[in-house]
PDB file of C-alpha atoms and ligand atoms in Angstrom:
ATOM      1  CA  MET A  51      15.751 -12.561   9.847  1.00 85.00           C
ATOM      2  CA  ARG A  52      15.463 -14.593   7.099  1.00 90.00           C
ATOM      3  CA  VAL A  53      11.518 -15.065   6.045  1.00 96.00           C
ATOM      4  CA  VAL A  54       9.934 -17.230   2.975  1.00 97.00           C
ATOM      5  CA  VAL A  55       6.269 -16.034   1.894  1.00 98.00           C
ATOM      6  CA  VAL A  56       4.937 -18.771  -0.149  1.00 98.00           C
ATOM      7  CA  GLU A  57       1.204 -16.892  -1.531  1.00 97.00           C
ATOM      8  CA  ASP A  58       0.504 -17.608  -5.413  1.00 96.00           C
ATOM      9  CA  ASP A  59      -1.679 -13.965  -4.972  1.00 94.00           C
ATOM     10  CA  ALA A  60       1.047 -11.445  -6.116  1.00 95.00           C
ATOM     11  CA  GLY A  61      -1.148  -8.061  -4.944  1.00 94.00           C
ATOM     12  CA  VAL A  62      -1.147 -10.085  -1.568  1.00 94.00           C
ATOM     13  CA  ALA A  63       2.198 -11.490  -1.664  1.00 96.00           C
ATOM     14  CA  ALA A  64       3.641  -7.925  -2.491  1.00 96.00           C
ATOM     15  CA  ALA A  65       2.148  -6.161   0.403  1.00 96.00           C
ATOM     16  CA  VAL A  66       3.426  -8.885   3.064  1.00 97.00           C
ATOM     17  CA  ILE A  67       6.473  -8.729   1.568  1.00 97.00           C
ATOM     18  CA  ASP A  68       6.743  -5.011   1.157  1.00 96.00           C
ATOM     19  CA  GLY A  69       5.600  -5.186   4.659  1.00 95.00           C
ATOM     20  CA  LEU A  70       7.725  -6.898   6.387  1.00 96.00           C
ATOM     21  CA  ARG A  71      10.828  -5.718   5.046  1.00 94.00           C
ATOM     22  CA  THR A  72      10.139  -2.309   5.826  1.00 94.00           C
ATOM     23  CA  HIS A  73       9.322  -4.052   9.941  1.00 92.00           C
ATOM     24  CA  GLY A  74      12.923  -4.907   9.224  1.00 90.00           C
ATOM     25  CA  PHE A  75      12.944  -8.127   8.380  1.00 91.00           C
ATOM     26  CA  GLY A  76      16.324  -8.567   6.262  1.00 85.00           C
ATOM     27  CA  THR A  77      15.250 -10.724   4.011  1.00 91.00           C
ATOM     28  CA  VAL A  78      12.021 -12.095   2.309  1.00 96.00           C
ATOM     29  CA  ASP A  79      11.971 -14.289  -0.286  1.00 96.00           C
ATOM     30  CA  HIS A  80       8.496 -15.167  -2.123  1.00 97.00           C
ATOM     31  CA  LEU A  81       7.677 -18.904  -3.141  1.00 97.00           C
ATOM     32  CA  THR A  82       3.952 -19.033  -5.212  1.00 97.00           C
ATOM     33  CA  HIS A  83       4.002 -23.257  -4.689  1.00 97.00           C
ATOM     34  CA  GLY A  84       3.723 -25.137  -1.294  1.00 96.00           C
ATOM     35  CA  LEU A  85       5.950 -27.894  -2.901  1.00 95.00           C
ATOM     36  CA  ASP A  86       8.458 -25.238  -4.211  1.00 95.00           C
ATOM     37  CA  LEU A  87       8.486 -24.525   0.164  1.00 96.00           C
ATOM     38  CA  LEU A  88       9.143 -28.144   0.267  1.00 94.00           C
ATOM     39  CA  THR A  89      12.084 -28.557  -1.269  1.00 91.00           C
ATOM     40  CA  SER A  90      13.639 -24.739   0.046  1.00 90.00           C
ATOM     41  CA  HIS A  91      12.680 -24.188   3.581  1.00 90.00           C
ATOM     42  CA  THR A  92      16.249 -24.539   5.357  1.00 87.00           C
ATOM     43  CA  GLY A  93      18.075 -21.591   6.376  1.00 85.00           C
ATOM     44  CA  TYR A  94      15.192 -19.453   7.147  1.00 91.00           C
ATOM     45  CA  ASP A  95      13.841 -18.596  10.437  1.00 90.00           C
ATOM     46  CA  ALA A  96      10.025 -18.130   9.684  1.00 95.00           C
ATOM     47  CA  VAL A  97       7.640 -19.452   7.033  1.00 97.00           C
ATOM     48  CA  VAL A  98       4.091 -17.304   6.261  1.00 98.00           C
ATOM     49  CA  LEU A  99       1.945 -20.068   4.513  1.00 97.00           C
ATOM     50  CA  ASP A 100      -1.027 -19.211   2.182  1.00 96.00           C
ATOM     51  CA  LEU A 101      -3.620 -21.783   2.491  1.00 94.00           C
ATOM     52  CA  GLY A 102      -4.631 -21.526  -0.423  1.00 92.00           C
ATOM     53  CA  LEU A 103      -1.906 -22.153  -3.314  1.00 94.00           C
ATOM     54  CA  PRO A 104      -1.916 -23.775  -6.899  1.00 95.00           C
ATOM     55  CA  ASP A 105      -0.494 -27.120  -6.316  1.00 94.00           C
ATOM     56  CA  VAL A 106      -0.788 -28.620  -3.000  1.00 93.00           C
ATOM     57  CA  ASN A 107      -3.236 -27.252  -0.633  1.00 92.00           C
ATOM     58  CA  GLY A 108      -0.614 -25.148   2.020  1.00 93.00           C
ATOM     59  CA  TYR A 109      -2.548 -27.155   5.023  1.00 93.00           C
ATOM     60  CA  LEU A 110      -0.801 -30.941   3.531  1.00 94.00           C
ATOM     61  CA  VAL A 111       2.302 -28.479   2.752  1.00 95.00           C
ATOM     62  CA  LEU A 112       2.296 -27.923   6.959  1.00 94.00           C
ATOM     63  CA  ARG A 113       2.245 -31.316   7.003  1.00 92.00           C
ATOM     64  CA  GLN A 114       4.747 -32.646   5.345  1.00 92.00           C
ATOM     65  CA  LEU A 115       7.489 -29.494   6.512  1.00 92.00           C
ATOM     66  CA  ARG A 116       6.961 -30.337   9.727  1.00 89.00           C
ATOM     67  CA  LYS A 117       7.912 -34.063   9.288  1.00 83.00           C
ATOM     68  CA  VAL A 118      11.199 -32.638   8.798  1.00 85.00           C
ATOM     69  CA  SER A 119      11.448 -28.830  10.412  1.00 87.00           C
ATOM     70  CA  THR A 120      10.107 -26.669  13.123  1.00 87.00           C
ATOM     71  CA  VAL A 121      10.932 -23.500  11.828  1.00 91.00           C
ATOM     72  CA  PRO A 122       8.165 -21.086  12.580  1.00 93.00           C
ATOM     73  CA  VAL A 123       5.067 -20.791  10.598  1.00 95.00           C
ATOM     74  CA  VAL A 124       2.097 -18.497  10.614  1.00 96.00           C
ATOM     75  CA  VAL A 125      -0.577 -19.757   7.998  1.00 96.00           C
ATOM     76  CA  LEU A 126      -2.299 -16.936   6.409  1.00 95.00           C
ATOM     77  CA  THR A 127      -6.325 -18.244   6.238  1.00 91.00           C
ATOM     78  CA  ALA A 128      -9.663 -17.032   4.012  1.00 86.00           C
ATOM     79  CA  GLU A 129     -12.037 -14.724   5.944  1.00 78.00           C
ATOM     80  CA  GLY A 130     -14.299 -17.364   8.021  1.00 78.00           C
ATOM     81  CA  ASP A 131     -12.348 -20.684   7.604  1.00 82.00           C
ATOM     82  CA  GLU A 132     -11.796 -20.734  10.631  1.00 83.00           C
ATOM     83  CA  LEU A 133     -11.475 -24.614  10.485  1.00 85.00           C
ATOM     84  CA  ALA A 134      -8.772 -24.577   8.275  1.00 88.00           C
ATOM     85  CA  ALA A 135      -7.241 -22.018  11.388  1.00 88.00           C
ATOM     86  CA  VAL A 136      -7.837 -24.640  13.504  1.00 88.00           C
ATOM     87  CA  SER A 137      -6.147 -27.211  11.658  1.00 89.00           C
ATOM     88  CA  CYS A 138      -2.846 -25.818  11.080  1.00 90.00           C
ATOM     89  CA  LEU A 139      -2.786 -25.433  14.063  1.00 89.00           C
ATOM     90  CA  ARG A 140      -2.868 -28.723  14.781  1.00 85.00           C
ATOM     91  CA  ALA A 141      -0.562 -29.708  12.631  1.00 86.00           C
ATOM     92  CA  GLY A 142       1.438 -27.160  14.382  1.00 86.00           C
ATOM     93  CA  ALA A 143       1.163 -23.827  12.552  1.00 91.00           C
ATOM     94  CA  ASP A 144       3.343 -21.425  15.480  1.00 90.00           C
ATOM     95  CA  ASP A 145      -0.110 -18.582  14.790  1.00 92.00           C
ATOM     96  CA  TYR A 146      -2.892 -18.180  11.279  1.00 93.00           C
ATOM     97  CA  MET A 147      -4.014 -14.862  10.582  1.00 94.00           C
ATOM     98  CA  VAL A 148      -6.628 -14.085   8.362  1.00 93.00           C
ATOM     99  CA  LYS A 149      -6.443 -13.103   4.986  1.00 91.00           C
ATOM    100  CA  PRO A 150      -5.176  -9.503   3.781  1.00 90.00           C
ATOM    101  CA  PRO A 151      -2.947  -9.674   7.197  1.00 93.00           C
ATOM    102  CA  ARG A 152      -2.497  -6.497   8.601  1.00 94.00           C
ATOM    103  CA  VAL A 153       1.181  -6.455   8.035  1.00 94.00           C
ATOM    104  CA  GLY A 154       2.659  -5.122  11.192  1.00 94.00           C
ATOM    105  CA  GLU A 155       0.538  -7.494  13.093  1.00 95.00           C
ATOM    106  CA  LEU A 156       2.059 -10.201  11.142  1.00 96.00           C
ATOM    107  CA  ALA A 157       6.042  -9.188  12.255  1.00 95.00           C
ATOM    108  CA  ALA A 158       4.613  -8.744  16.004  1.00 93.00           C
ATOM    109  CA  ARG A 159       3.247 -12.403  15.065  1.00 93.00           C
ATOM    110  CA  LEU A 160       6.562 -13.091  13.160  1.00 94.00           C
ATOM    111  CA  GLU A 161       9.195 -12.190  16.017  1.00 91.00           C
ATOM    112  CA  VAL A 162       7.186 -13.870  19.557  1.00 87.00           C
ATOM    113  CA  ALA A 163       6.870 -17.309  16.815  1.00 88.00           C
ATOM    114  CA  VAL A 164      10.667 -16.813  16.078  1.00 88.00           C
ATOM    115  CA  ARG A 165      12.245 -15.690  19.755  1.00 84.00           C
ATOM    116  CA  ARG A 166       9.841 -18.604  21.305  1.00 81.00           C
ATOM    117  CA  TRP A 167      11.569 -21.376  18.286  1.00 81.00           C
ATOM    118  CA  GLN A 168      14.684 -19.988  19.150  1.00 75.00           C
ATOM    119  CA  ALA A 169      14.524 -20.654  22.746  1.00 68.00           C
ATOM    120  CA  THR A 170      13.298 -24.003  22.721  1.00 62.00           C
ATOM    121  CA  GLY A 171      15.013 -25.060  19.141  1.00 52.00           C
ATOM    122  CA  SER A 172      18.573 -24.681  19.950  1.00 41.00           C
ATOM    123  CA  CYS A 173      18.753 -27.232  22.718  1.00 38.00           C
ATOM    124  CA  THR A 174      17.613 -30.154  20.670  1.00 52.00           C
ATOM    125  CA  ALA A 175      18.548 -29.344  17.700  1.00 68.00           C
ATOM    126  CA  VAL A 176      22.201 -30.907  17.861  1.00 76.00           C
ATOM    127  CA  VAL A 177      22.936 -33.965  16.810  1.00 82.00           C
ATOM    128  CA  VAL A 178      26.478 -35.873  17.249  1.00 84.00           C
ATOM    129  CA  THR A 179      27.596 -39.194  16.272  1.00 88.00           C
ATOM    130  CA  GLY A 180      31.172 -39.915  16.967  1.00 89.00           C
ATOM    131  CA  ASP A 181      32.965 -36.825  15.508  1.00 92.00           C
ATOM    132  CA  VAL A 182      29.933 -35.986  13.199  1.00 93.00           C
ATOM    133  CA  ARG A 183      27.960 -33.101  14.785  1.00 91.00           C
ATOM    134  CA  VAL A 184      24.974 -31.743  13.208  1.00 91.00           C
ATOM    135  CA  ASP A 185      23.079 -28.140  14.425  1.00 86.00           C
ATOM    136  CA  LEU A 186      19.864 -28.772  12.563  1.00 83.00           C
ATOM    137  CA  SER A 187      18.751 -25.049  13.283  1.00 77.00           C
ATOM    138  CA  ALA A 188      22.105 -23.358  11.973  1.00 81.00           C
ATOM    139  CA  ARG A 189      22.340 -25.903   9.211  1.00 86.00           C
ATOM    140  CA  GLN A 190      25.808 -26.325  10.160  1.00 90.00           C
ATOM    141  CA  VAL A 191      28.031 -29.523   9.533  1.00 95.00           C
ATOM    142  CA  GLU A 192      31.402 -30.249  11.521  1.00 94.00           C
ATOM    143  CA  VAL A 193      33.517 -33.695  10.628  1.00 95.00           C
ATOM    144  CA  ALA A 194      36.323 -33.575  13.722  1.00 93.00           C
ATOM    145  CA  GLY A 195      35.436 -29.647  14.144  1.00 92.00           C
ATOM    146  CA  GLU A 196      36.189 -28.808  10.871  1.00 93.00           C
ATOM    147  CA  ALA A 197      32.809 -27.510   8.768  1.00 95.00           C
ATOM    148  CA  VAL A 198      31.674 -29.054   6.287  1.00 96.00           C
ATOM    149  CA  ALA A 199      30.142 -27.378   3.213  1.00 95.00           C
ATOM    150  CA  LEU A 200      26.952 -28.891   2.026  1.00 94.00           C
ATOM    151  CA  THR A 201      24.315 -28.036  -1.399  1.00 93.00           C
ATOM    152  CA  GLN A 202      20.865 -27.563   0.287  1.00 90.00           C
ATOM    153  CA  LYS A 203      19.548 -31.226  -1.092  1.00 92.00           C
ATOM    154  CA  GLU A 204      22.617 -32.733   0.822  1.00 95.00           C
ATOM    155  CA  PHE A 205      21.633 -30.960   4.093  1.00 94.00           C
ATOM    156  CA  ALA A 206      17.950 -31.819   3.701  1.00 92.00           C
ATOM    157  CA  VAL A 207      18.884 -35.680   3.090  1.00 95.00           C
ATOM    158  CA  ALA A 208      21.537 -35.498   5.865  1.00 95.00           C
ATOM    159  CA  ARG A 209      18.555 -33.629   8.047  1.00 91.00           C
ATOM    160  CA  VAL A 210      15.420 -36.413   7.874  1.00 90.00           C
ATOM    161  CA  LEU A 211      18.335 -39.108   8.259  1.00 93.00           C
ATOM    162  CA  VAL A 212      19.247 -37.513  11.235  1.00 90.00           C
ATOM    163  CA  GLU A 213      15.966 -36.658  13.330  1.00 82.00           C
ATOM    164  CA  GLN A 214      15.466 -39.741  13.173  1.00 81.00           C
ATOM    165  CA  ALA A 215      19.240 -41.246  14.264  1.00 83.00           C
ATOM    166  CA  GLY A 216      19.195 -44.722  14.678  1.00 86.00           C
ATOM    167  CA  ALA A 217      16.008 -45.648  12.518  1.00 87.00           C
ATOM    168  CA  ALA A 218      16.086 -47.263   9.092  1.00 92.00           C
ATOM    169  CA  VAL A 219      14.134 -44.292   7.207  1.00 93.00           C
ATOM    170  CA  GLY A 220      12.939 -45.859   3.709  1.00 95.00           C
ATOM    171  CA  ARG A 221      13.801 -44.509   0.659  1.00 96.00           C
ATOM    172  CA  GLU A 222      10.557 -43.432  -0.741  1.00 93.00           C
ATOM    173  CA  GLN A 223       9.650 -41.886   2.697  1.00 89.00           C
ATOM    174  CA  ILE A 224      13.593 -39.559   2.141  1.00 93.00           C
ATOM    175  CA  MET A 225      11.844 -38.909  -1.570  1.00 93.00           C
ATOM    176  CA  ASP A 226       8.821 -37.607  -0.399  1.00 87.00           C
ATOM    177  CA  GLU A 227       9.981 -35.297   2.302  1.00 85.00           C
ATOM    178  CA  ILE A 228      12.149 -33.318   0.094  1.00 88.00           C
ATOM    179  CA  TRP A 229      11.080 -33.742  -2.986  1.00 89.00           C
ATOM    180  CA  GLY A 230       6.641 -34.369  -2.230  1.00 84.00           C
ATOM    181  CA  GLU A 231       7.149 -36.738  -4.996  1.00 86.00           C
ATOM    182  CA  LYS A 232       8.419 -40.561  -6.135  1.00 90.00           C
ATOM    183  CA  THR A 233       9.234 -40.827  -9.574  1.00 93.00           C
ATOM    184  CA  PRO A 234      12.168 -42.751 -10.949  1.00 94.00           C
ATOM    185  CA  SER A 235      13.792 -39.312 -10.743  1.00 94.00           C
ATOM    186  CA  THR A 236      13.843 -38.258  -7.589  1.00 95.00           C
ATOM    187  CA  SER A 237      15.048 -41.477  -6.863  1.00 96.00           C
ATOM    188  CA  ARG A 238      17.904 -41.222  -8.873  1.00 96.00           C
ATOM    189  CA  SER A 239      18.487 -37.930  -7.441  1.00 96.00           C
ATOM    190  CA  LEU A 240      18.450 -39.238  -4.299  1.00 97.00           C
ATOM    191  CA  ASP A 241      20.766 -41.657  -5.177  1.00 97.00           C
ATOM    192  CA  VAL A 242      23.210 -38.407  -6.156  1.00 96.00           C
ATOM    193  CA  HIS A 243      23.102 -36.349  -2.864  1.00 97.00           C
ATOM    194  CA  MET A 244      23.693 -39.424  -0.672  1.00 97.00           C
ATOM    195  CA  GLY A 245      27.260 -40.498  -2.793  1.00 97.00           C
ATOM    196  CA  ALA A 246      28.259 -36.527  -2.390  1.00 97.00           C
ATOM    197  CA  LEU A 247      26.673 -36.457   1.063  1.00 98.00           C
ATOM    198  CA  ARG A 248      28.444 -39.422   2.500  1.00 97.00           C
ATOM    199  CA  ALA A 249      31.585 -38.225   0.423  1.00 97.00           C
ATOM    200  CA  LYS A 250      31.514 -35.111   1.698  1.00 97.00           C
ATOM    201  CA  LEU A 251      31.573 -36.226   5.702  1.00 97.00           C
ATOM    202  CA  ASN A 252      33.917 -39.352   4.313  1.00 96.00           C
ATOM    203  CA  ARG A 253      33.005 -41.542   7.044  1.00 96.00           C
ATOM    204  CA  PRO A 254      32.136 -44.964   6.086  1.00 93.00           C
ATOM    205  CA  GLY A 255      29.730 -46.490   8.630  1.00 93.00           C
ATOM    206  CA  LEU A 256      27.517 -43.033   9.757  1.00 96.00           C
ATOM    207  CA  ILE A 257      24.951 -44.373   6.981  1.00 97.00           C
ATOM    208  CA  THR A 258      24.311 -47.291   6.731  1.00 97.00           C
ATOM    209  CA  THR A 259      22.722 -48.690   3.085  1.00 97.00           C
ATOM    210  CA  ILE A 260      19.744 -50.953   4.476  1.00 95.00           C
ATOM    211  CA  HIS A 261      18.923 -52.716   0.881  1.00 94.00           C
ATOM    212  CA  GLY A 262      15.794 -52.744  -0.239  1.00 93.00           C
ATOM    213  CA  PHE A 263      14.700 -50.245   2.190  1.00 95.00           C
ATOM    214  CA  GLY A 264      16.802 -46.990   2.910  1.00 97.00           C
ATOM    215  CA  TYR A 265      19.143 -46.112   5.114  1.00 97.00           C
ATOM    216  CA  ARG A 266      20.159 -45.967   8.745  1.00 96.00           C
ATOM    217  CA  TRP A 267      22.117 -42.708  10.697  1.00 95.00           C
ATOM    218  CA  ALA A 268      24.512 -44.202  13.500  1.00 93.00           C
ATOM    219  CA  ARG A 269      23.457 -42.796  16.707  1.00 84.00           C
TER     220      ARG A 269
HETATM  221 CA1  LIG B 567      -3.630 -17.782  -2.455  1.00 95.18          CA
END
């Protein structure tokens, strides 16, 4: 099981990470900034998300994340901040714990959330278009039965389009969801990753360019 802990407080992060490893979580990675989670959440089975982050409020991070991912999220809240906890649950958090969390209990809550996710997520996470098959939860893409190796960013671009297959998706939305910002630099990055994604999939017509707006993944 792969977990990422997003927490800028070194002491809390170390305690949580050590504790989760002790409780049998195989990979426990650490991020200190919310935007880093938005660019590298794929491949994780669960997220532990602190709300007080140095760059972006954890609640906003959660809302952005929920546009592109159903990965289980357990939020860490400050003591007495019940309002924040309720907002997060409404915005799609699976659970919350008050800091500092009892790590055994956090591990148990993560396991429950992941089990629930795996039971319900698997049927809707596969999108098939022609001979292209995208498995969002396994992060696997196959074309004509052959696995295609995508980078994290290429997969992220594919995911945003696939989750709205058949609909036009604006470039701004894609940049916002993957990089958290719209700048000339992220715009160029999007062009590069889109070009690479199209080349690897090698299915002209699968991703249509809508000039002046964005892209559409065929349904
Ligand atoms: Ca913090």
